[in-house]
Amino acid sequence: MSEAMALRHRPPQTPLQRRLTELRQEVHALTMELLEAGDATDLLGGVNELQSTIAAFHYLQAALSHQAEKRICYDHEERGVHIDYPATGAASSVALARRQAPQGFMAKLAGYRILFEDTPNLAGTYATGALDEDRIDIVLTELGRVKAAQRQDFDVFYGENPDLFTNKGPGKVRETVREFTLPLMDDDEAVKLQDAADKQYVRFYRDGASIRFSGSLPSVLGVALREHLRHESFQAKQQGDPRTRAQIEASALVGNLVAGQHRKLPLRLNLSLIMTDRSLFMGKKQPAYLEGYGYISSQVARELVAGSFDGVGTDIRKLREGEYQDYLENLETVTEMVRLYTAPGGSELVAMDSKARLFPPKLKRFIRVRDRNCRTPFCDGMATEADHIVQHHLGGATDADNSAGRCPICNKAKEKWGWNEYVGLAHPQTMVIENAGMRFVSQAPPVSGYVQAVFPELKVRHGWWRAVQERLNDAA
């Protein structure tokens, strides 16, 4: 069929289609002007604005999809078909309209029901384009694990703290919501850990001249193994090993499992577990943070501190029921507790200073524990490097206030000409990033609670506190 014939047989455009066509043409013309005459700042600003617009349009897609599902359900109910599941075909229809495969769209529609029926504040933010589709899907997936009333409680809290997800990558967004949901399903998470131990496995596959393998371990053991291999590769590279870290880690794994160098993981291995004293000793349900993994329930954390859980011979479900009263006699590791203190009335960690050019090992460890992930906004990379916010050669101090955990990529990227960073506040530790006309604020995550607590003394608006607030507003 010729193009002219195809145009004649095309269904007439709706008012929305005609208007969107006009908008696309207008935006395309403006973008062409930027491409021809804009400098780097203009071009990056255009990328930023288009990203917000795309997110806002995804909100409209979500609203249309949610209503389409409801209309399909009403239609099936009126016809008396698909009584057991009136939403039959809704997910596939939405996927087809979005020109995507249908896998996962049932979960997406379930998330939209949460968005429009339980979380109006979250929906309002999505509508402005401040949160993109990926982050919204993560939030809705995590909220889908709890009851509707609890989701509504979270939305009220979010309405009171609209910056909860600002400048956070997908991983940090997930951890923020999990810190809220985990106390509501504490026991379930402990049972899931035991179930994961019951189902751990390893499988091998022939692949030409190689053997590939995959497996599954409980989260605690998986983190322990990964941290051990990472430690081995870092140490080997520092000693001049020419191999890649991946090659070194493969050799270390084979050395442990095949050559029998260690019957178990070495005792020098450290796992960083951050939890409040009330959760550890008083049975409170504030989640704990397992470095390298994320939030875990307080019950799982207490059992991890009490003894080494390896899924063999010790069943967490029975430990909670009191059937293993003598399990402390069978500990396989020694638990060392190090206390980290927060500022009075707050929830951010505070630490030592140093006049050295390089960060001392203990301070580097503190920075990694405090920041958890790379501090560059939207980046979820591991904080493997301690970075001066204001570079040392520009007079930046080697201390906790002027430090940020960074991944290798972001640590190098900040050296770009025109990329400027400075410390906005010491408590809570806040850095400001300026690049190509854009400004972002990155705050160290609170060690407990969802947001940084306000100092009780700061509730009185002294003159110096108003100056601090003005600095924060300027930084934002």
mmCIF file of C-alpha atoms in Angstrom, residues 39-318:
data_model
loop_
_atom_site.group_PDB
_atom_site.id
_atom_site.type_symbol
_atom_site.label_atom_id
_atom_site.label_comp_id
_atom_site.label_asym_id
_atom_site.label_seq_id
_atom_site.Cartn_x
_atom_site.Cartn_y
_atom_site.Cartn_z
ATOM 1 C CA ASP A 39 26.860 26.239 24.450
ATOM 2 C CA ALA A 40 27.456 23.285 26.774
ATOM 3 C CA THR A 41 25.462 24.895 29.594
ATOM 4 C CA ASP A 42 22.466 25.483 27.295
ATOM 5 C CA LEU A 43 22.615 21.934 25.942
ATOM 6 C CA LEU A 44 22.795 20.333 29.379
ATOM 7 C CA GLY A 45 19.984 22.586 30.580
ATOM 8 C CA GLY A 46 17.887 21.337 27.677
ATOM 9 C CA VAL A 47 18.611 17.733 28.633
ATOM 10 C CA ASN A 48 17.526 18.492 32.207
ATOM 11 C CA GLU A 49 14.263 20.180 31.173
ATOM 12 C CA LEU A 50 13.371 17.403 28.738
ATOM 13 C CA GLN A 51 13.920 14.845 31.495
ATOM 14 C CA SER A 52 11.409 16.613 33.751
ATOM 15 C CA THR A 53 8.920 16.861 30.888
ATOM 16 C CA ILE A 54 9.257 13.171 30.055
ATOM 17 C CA ALA A 55 8.619 12.292 33.718
ATOM 18 C CA ALA A 56 5.511 14.505 33.799
ATOM 19 C CA PHE A 57 4.198 12.823 30.649
ATOM 20 C CA HIS A 58 4.816 9.419 32.229
ATOM 21 C CA TYR A 59 2.529 10.546 35.047
ATOM 22 C CA LEU A 60 -0.193 11.263 32.491
ATOM 23 C CA GLN A 61 0.401 7.822 30.948
ATOM 24 C CA ALA A 62 0.001 6.294 34.407
ATOM 25 C CA ALA A 63 -3.280 8.171 34.980
ATOM 26 C CA LEU A 64 -4.666 7.071 31.612
ATOM 27 C CA SER A 65 -3.548 3.479 32.220
ATOM 28 C CA HIS A 66 -5.182 3.390 35.658
ATOM 29 C CA GLN A 67 -8.471 4.688 34.294
ATOM 30 C CA ALA A 68 -8.300 2.279 31.337
ATOM 31 C CA GLU A 69 -7.965 -0.646 33.764
ATOM 32 C CA LYS A 70 -11.006 0.562 35.716
ATOM 33 C CA ARG A 71 -13.079 0.930 32.534
ATOM 34 C CA ILE A 72 -12.091 -2.569 31.411
ATOM 35 C CA CYS A 73 -13.148 -3.963 34.798
ATOM 36 C CA TYR A 74 -16.488 -2.114 34.638
ATOM 37 C CA ASP A 75 -17.100 -3.401 31.120
ATOM 38 C CA HIS A 76 -16.400 -7.015 32.116
ATOM 39 C CA GLU A 77 -18.669 -6.708 35.148
ATOM 40 C CA GLU A 78 -21.517 -5.322 33.053
ATOM 41 C CA ARG A 79 -21.119 -8.106 30.495
ATOM 42 C CA GLY A 80 -20.817 -10.764 33.193
ATOM 43 C CA VAL A 81 -17.467 -12.059 31.867
ATOM 44 C CA HIS A 82 -14.195 -12.720 33.682
ATOM 45 C CA ILE A 83 -15.995 -12.559 37.022
ATOM 46 C CA ASP A 84 -13.069 -14.119 38.882
ATOM 47 C CA TYR A 85 -10.596 -11.569 37.499
ATOM 48 C CA PRO A 86 -12.312 -8.621 35.786
ATOM 49 C CA ALA A 87 -8.962 -6.964 34.968
ATOM 50 C CA THR A 88 -8.185 -9.731 32.456
ATOM 51 C CA GLY A 89 -6.368 -8.252 29.463
ATOM 52 C CA ALA A 90 -5.880 -4.805 31.020
ATOM 53 C CA ALA A 91 -2.135 -5.203 31.556
ATOM 54 C CA SER A 92 -1.568 -6.528 28.017
ATOM 55 C CA SER A 93 -3.686 -3.730 26.561
ATOM 56 C CA VAL A 94 -1.674 -1.058 28.381
ATOM 57 C CA ALA A 95 1.595 -2.719 27.344
ATOM 58 C CA LEU A 96 0.442 -2.819 23.727
ATOM 59 C CA ALA A 97 -0.515 0.857 23.848
ATOM 60 C CA ARG A 98 2.956 1.643 25.211
ATOM 61 C CA ARG A 99 4.539 -0.585 22.528
ATOM 62 C CA GLN A 100 6.209 -2.789 25.105
ATOM 63 C CA ALA A 101 6.187 -6.467 26.059
ATOM 64 C CA PRO A 102 3.420 -7.330 28.555
ATOM 65 C CA GLN A 103 5.730 -8.903 31.157
ATOM 66 C CA GLY A 104 5.618 -6.899 34.377
ATOM 67 C CA PHE A 105 2.629 -4.739 33.487
ATOM 68 C CA MET A 106 0.293 -6.429 35.962
ATOM 69 C CA ALA A 107 2.650 -5.249 38.713
ATOM 70 C CA LYS A 108 2.829 -1.811 37.097
ATOM 71 C CA LEU A 109 -0.970 -1.466 37.140
ATOM 72 C CA ALA A 110 -1.026 -2.617 40.772
ATOM 73 C CA GLY A 111 1.437 0.188 41.492
ATOM 74 C CA TYR A 112 -0.788 2.712 39.727
ATOM 75 C CA ARG A 113 -3.687 1.682 41.967
ATOM 76 C CA ILE A 114 -1.506 2.497 44.965
ATOM 77 C CA LEU A 115 -0.403 5.786 43.387
ATOM 78 C CA PHE A 116 -3.879 7.147 42.667
ATOM 79 C CA GLU A 117 -5.846 5.587 45.523
ATOM 80 C CA ASP A 118 -3.442 5.647 48.493
ATOM 81 C CA THR A 119 -0.664 8.185 47.854
ATOM 82 C CA PRO A 120 -1.976 11.524 46.522
ATOM 83 C CA ASN A 121 1.087 13.458 47.709
ATOM 84 C CA LEU A 122 3.399 11.121 45.820
ATOM 85 C CA ALA A 123 1.179 11.391 42.737
ATOM 86 C CA GLY A 124 1.354 15.182 42.954
ATOM 87 C CA THR A 125 5.151 15.114 42.918
ATOM 88 C CA TYR A 126 5.139 12.700 39.981
ATOM 89 C CA ALA A 127 2.843 15.051 38.069
ATOM 90 C CA THR A 128 5.410 17.860 38.273
ATOM 91 C CA GLY A 129 8.170 15.684 36.799
ATOM 92 C CA ALA A 130 10.273 15.849 39.965
ATOM 93 C CA LEU A 131 10.351 12.021 40.130
ATOM 94 C CA ASP A 132 10.820 9.858 37.067
ATOM 95 C CA GLU A 133 9.072 6.599 36.213
ATOM 96 C CA ASP A 134 11.881 4.321 37.431
ATOM 97 C CA ARG A 135 11.929 5.847 40.918
ATOM 98 C CA ILE A 136 8.142 5.934 41.184
ATOM 99 C CA ASP A 137 7.979 2.226 40.250
ATOM 100 C CA ILE A 138 10.505 1.442 42.985
ATOM 101 C CA VAL A 139 8.545 3.378 45.615
ATOM 102 C CA LEU A 140 5.250 1.749 44.624
ATOM 103 C CA THR A 141 6.777 -1.745 44.597
ATOM 104 C CA GLU A 142 8.083 -1.313 48.136
ATOM 105 C CA LEU A 143 4.809 0.194 49.365
ATOM 106 C CA GLY A 144 2.951 -2.738 47.818
ATOM 107 C CA ARG A 145 4.427 -4.936 50.551
ATOM 108 C CA VAL A 146 2.395 -3.242 53.294
ATOM 109 C CA LYS A 147 -1.298 -2.533 53.917
ATOM 110 C CA ALA A 148 -3.249 0.362 52.413
ATOM 111 C CA ALA A 149 -3.505 2.227 55.733
ATOM 112 C CA GLN A 150 0.264 2.015 56.172
ATOM 113 C CA ARG A 151 0.822 3.288 52.638
ATOM 114 C CA GLN A 152 -1.406 6.235 53.451
ATOM 115 C CA ASP A 153 0.650 6.906 56.576
ATOM 116 C CA PHE A 154 3.786 6.977 54.445
ATOM 117 C CA ASP A 155 2.147 9.392 52.010
ATOM 118 C CA VAL A 156 1.243 11.748 54.866
ATOM 119 C CA PHE A 157 4.852 11.615 56.042
ATOM 120 C CA TYR A 158 6.038 12.246 52.485
ATOM 121 C CA GLY A 159 3.716 15.253 52.249
ATOM 122 C CA GLU A 160 5.428 16.679 55.333
ATOM 123 C CA ASN A 161 8.896 15.911 53.887
ATOM 124 C CA PRO A 162 8.626 16.536 50.131
ATOM 125 C CA ASP A 163 12.419 16.448 49.676
ATOM 126 C CA LEU A 164 12.618 12.830 50.854
ATOM 127 C CA PHE A 165 13.724 11.530 47.439
ATOM 128 C CA THR A 166 15.383 14.667 46.066
ATOM 129 C CA ASN A 167 18.613 13.918 44.151
ATOM 130 C CA LYS A 168 18.530 10.229 45.167
ATOM 131 C CA GLY A 169 19.299 7.396 42.785
ATOM 132 C CA PRO A 170 17.067 4.314 42.476
ATOM 133 C CA GLY A 171 18.983 2.353 45.111
ATOM 134 C CA LYS A 172 18.814 5.146 47.693
ATOM 135 C CA VAL A 173 15.109 5.645 46.978
ATOM 136 C CA ARG A 174 14.475 1.945 47.611
ATOM 137 C CA GLU A 175 16.407 2.015 50.884
ATOM 138 C CA THR A 176 14.500 5.095 52.060
ATOM 139 C CA VAL A 177 11.148 3.360 51.582
ATOM 140 C CA ARG A 178 12.403 0.060 53.004
ATOM 141 C CA GLU A 179 13.401 1.820 56.204
ATOM 142 C CA PHE A 180 9.713 2.677 56.574
ATOM 143 C CA THR A 181 8.252 -0.688 55.533
ATOM 144 C CA LEU A 182 10.651 -3.099 57.260
ATOM 145 C CA PRO A 183 9.427 -2.485 60.839
ATOM 146 C CA LEU A 184 5.939 -3.410 59.615
ATOM 147 C CA MET A 185 7.040 -6.860 58.462
ATOM 148 C CA ASP A 186 9.915 -7.608 60.819
ATOM 149 C CA ASP A 187 9.172 -11.278 61.456
ATOM 150 C CA ASP A 188 8.376 -11.975 57.810
ATOM 151 C CA GLU A 189 11.831 -10.727 56.799
ATOM 152 C CA ALA A 190 13.513 -13.048 59.310
ATOM 153 C CA VAL A 191 11.588 -16.016 57.908
ATOM 154 C CA LYS A 192 12.559 -14.988 54.354
ATOM 155 C CA LEU A 193 16.226 -15.077 55.358
ATOM 156 C CA GLN A 194 15.850 -18.607 56.658
ATOM 157 C CA ASP A 195 13.936 -19.627 53.529
ATOM 158 C CA ALA A 196 16.762 -18.179 51.415
ATOM 159 C CA ALA A 197 19.221 -20.354 53.358
ATOM 160 C CA ASP A 198 17.047 -23.396 52.722
ATOM 161 C CA LYS A 199 17.012 -22.653 48.992
ATOM 162 C CA GLN A 200 20.655 -21.661 48.443
ATOM 163 C CA TYR A 201 22.206 -23.323 45.417
ATOM 164 C CA VAL A 202 24.995 -23.252 42.835
ATOM 165 C CA ARG A 203 24.700 -24.378 39.201
ATOM 166 C CA PHE A 204 27.382 -24.946 36.560
ATOM 167 C CA TYR A 205 27.107 -24.572 32.782
ATOM 168 C CA ARG A 206 29.490 -25.559 29.991
ATOM 169 C CA ASP A 207 30.373 -22.586 27.790
ATOM 170 C CA GLY A 208 32.965 -23.514 25.186
ATOM 171 C CA ALA A 209 36.368 -23.619 26.859
ATOM 172 C CA SER A 210 34.924 -22.248 30.102
ATOM 173 C CA ILE A 211 32.548 -23.297 32.845
ATOM 174 C CA ARG A 212 30.039 -20.688 33.943
ATOM 175 C CA PHE A 213 28.266 -20.900 37.271
ATOM 176 C CA SER A 214 25.551 -19.041 39.107
ATOM 177 C CA GLY A 215 24.081 -19.382 42.558
ATOM 178 C CA SER A 216 22.065 -17.895 45.356
ATOM 179 C CA LEU A 217 23.039 -17.222 48.986
ATOM 180 C CA PRO A 218 21.224 -15.623 51.916
ATOM 181 C CA SER A 219 21.882 -11.883 52.020
ATOM 182 C CA VAL A 220 24.241 -12.003 55.020
ATOM 183 C CA LEU A 221 26.431 -14.739 53.567
ATOM 184 C CA GLY A 222 26.375 -13.142 50.140
ATOM 185 C CA VAL A 223 27.574 -9.815 51.510
ATOM 186 C CA ALA A 224 30.275 -11.576 53.545
ATOM 187 C CA LEU A 225 31.573 -13.432 50.483
ATOM 188 C CA ARG A 226 31.519 -10.338 48.301
ATOM 189 C CA GLU A 227 33.333 -8.210 50.897
ATOM 190 C CA HIS A 228 35.959 -10.922 51.364
ATOM 191 C CA LEU A 229 36.682 -11.134 47.630
ATOM 192 C CA ARG A 230 36.709 -7.352 47.343
ATOM 193 C CA HIS A 231 39.212 -7.122 50.204
ATOM 194 C CA GLU A 232 41.459 -9.709 48.538
ATOM 195 C CA SER A 233 41.413 -7.900 45.188
ATOM 196 C CA PHE A 234 42.107 -4.466 46.723
ATOM 197 C CA GLN A 235 45.027 -5.872 48.667
ATOM 198 C CA ALA A 236 46.463 -7.646 45.634
ATOM 199 C CA LYS A 237 46.214 -4.530 43.441
ATOM 200 C CA GLN A 238 47.992 -2.453 46.094
ATOM 201 C CA GLN A 239 50.831 -5.000 45.964
ATOM 202 C CA GLY A 240 51.151 -4.551 42.192
ATOM 203 C CA ASP A 241 49.160 -7.509 40.854
ATOM 204 C CA PRO A 242 48.723 -6.787 37.093
ATOM 205 C CA ARG A 243 45.449 -8.729 36.796
ATOM 206 C CA THR A 244 42.055 -7.061 36.863
ATOM 207 C CA ARG A 245 40.127 -7.084 40.119
ATOM 208 C CA ALA A 246 37.581 -9.464 38.603
ATOM 209 C CA GLN A 247 40.370 -11.939 37.749
ATOM 210 C CA ILE A 248 41.803 -11.662 41.249
ATOM 211 C CA GLU A 249 38.405 -12.247 42.838
ATOM 212 C CA ALA A 250 37.842 -15.327 40.669
ATOM 213 C CA SER A 251 41.199 -16.746 41.759
ATOM 214 C CA ALA A 252 40.444 -15.994 45.415
ATOM 215 C CA LEU A 253 37.093 -17.752 45.141
ATOM 216 C CA VAL A 254 38.682 -20.837 43.564
ATOM 217 C CA GLY A 255 41.461 -20.754 46.150
ATOM 218 C CA ASN A 256 38.930 -20.880 48.972
ATOM 219 C CA LEU A 257 36.571 -23.448 47.500
ATOM 220 C CA VAL A 258 38.830 -25.725 45.437
ATOM 221 C CA ALA A 259 42.350 -25.429 46.831
ATOM 222 C CA GLY A 260 41.027 -25.430 50.375
ATOM 223 C CA GLN A 261 43.021 -22.482 51.660
ATOM 224 C CA HIS A 262 40.293 -21.667 54.178
ATOM 225 C CA ARG A 263 37.632 -23.978 55.523
ATOM 226 C CA LYS A 264 35.519 -20.921 56.238
ATOM 227 C CA LEU A 265 35.728 -17.251 55.473
ATOM 228 C CA PRO A 266 38.667 -15.743 57.377
ATOM 229 C CA LEU A 267 37.938 -14.330 60.811
ATOM 230 C CA ARG A 268 39.484 -10.982 59.882
ATOM 231 C CA LEU A 269 36.434 -10.301 57.722
ATOM 232 C CA ASN A 270 34.385 -7.326 58.904
ATOM 233 C CA LEU A 271 30.686 -6.753 58.260
ATOM 234 C CA SER A 272 29.442 -3.284 59.145
ATOM 235 C CA LEU A 273 26.025 -3.362 60.739
ATOM 236 C CA ILE A 274 24.494 -0.074 61.856
ATOM 237 C CA MET A 275 21.608 -0.200 64.297
ATOM 238 C CA THR A 276 20.375 1.788 67.245
ATOM 239 C CA ASP A 277 20.995 0.608 70.790
ATOM 240 C CA ARG A 278 17.240 0.467 71.372
ATOM 241 C CA SER A 279 16.805 -1.933 68.455
ATOM 242 C CA LEU A 280 19.740 -4.069 69.595
ATOM 243 C CA PHE A 281 19.001 -4.314 73.309
ATOM 244 C CA MET A 282 15.349 -3.342 73.770
ATOM 245 C CA GLY A 283 13.636 -5.127 70.895
ATOM 246 C CA LYS A 284 12.609 -1.991 68.984
ATOM 247 C CA LYS A 285 11.824 -2.396 65.277
ATOM 248 C CA GLN A 286 14.005 0.370 63.808
ATOM 249 C CA PRO A 287 15.692 -1.360 60.815
ATOM 250 C CA ALA A 288 19.449 -1.938 60.779
ATOM 251 C CA TYR A 289 21.719 -1.086 57.862
ATOM 252 C CA LEU A 290 24.040 -3.804 56.543
ATOM 253 C CA GLU A 291 26.841 -2.142 54.608
ATOM 254 C CA GLY A 292 27.016 -3.494 51.078
ATOM 255 C CA TYR A 293 23.408 -4.701 51.101
ATOM 256 C CA GLY A 294 20.998 -2.159 52.585
ATOM 257 C CA TYR A 295 18.375 -2.189 55.319
ATOM 258 C CA ILE A 296 17.533 -5.438 57.071
ATOM 259 C CA SER A 297 14.907 -6.016 59.748
ATOM 260 C CA SER A 298 15.901 -5.475 63.366
ATOM 261 C CA GLN A 299 15.098 -9.109 64.203
ATOM 262 C CA VAL A 300 17.499 -10.418 61.541
ATOM 263 C CA ALA A 301 20.161 -7.944 62.775
ATOM 264 C CA ARG A 302 19.813 -9.070 66.398
ATOM 265 C CA GLU A 303 20.203 -12.706 65.390
ATOM 266 C CA LEU A 304 23.219 -11.824 63.261
ATOM 267 C CA VAL A 305 24.871 -10.075 66.226
ATOM 268 C CA ALA A 306 23.985 -12.913 68.581
ATOM 269 C CA GLY A 307 25.634 -15.576 66.465
ATOM 270 C CA SER A 308 26.926 -16.432 63.022
ATOM 271 C CA PHE A 309 23.996 -17.426 60.870
ATOM 272 C CA ASP A 310 25.063 -19.730 58.050
ATOM 273 C CA GLY A 311 21.862 -21.636 57.374
ATOM 274 C CA VAL A 312 23.372 -24.958 58.501
ATOM 275 C CA GLY A 313 22.101 -26.522 61.694
ATOM 276 C CA THR A 314 20.674 -23.276 63.088
ATOM 277 C CA ASP A 315 17.160 -22.255 62.139
ATOM 278 C CA ILE A 316 16.294 -18.611 62.823
ATOM 279 C CA ARG A 317 12.636 -19.527 63.114
ATOM 280 C CA LYS A 318 13.438 -21.925 65.956
#
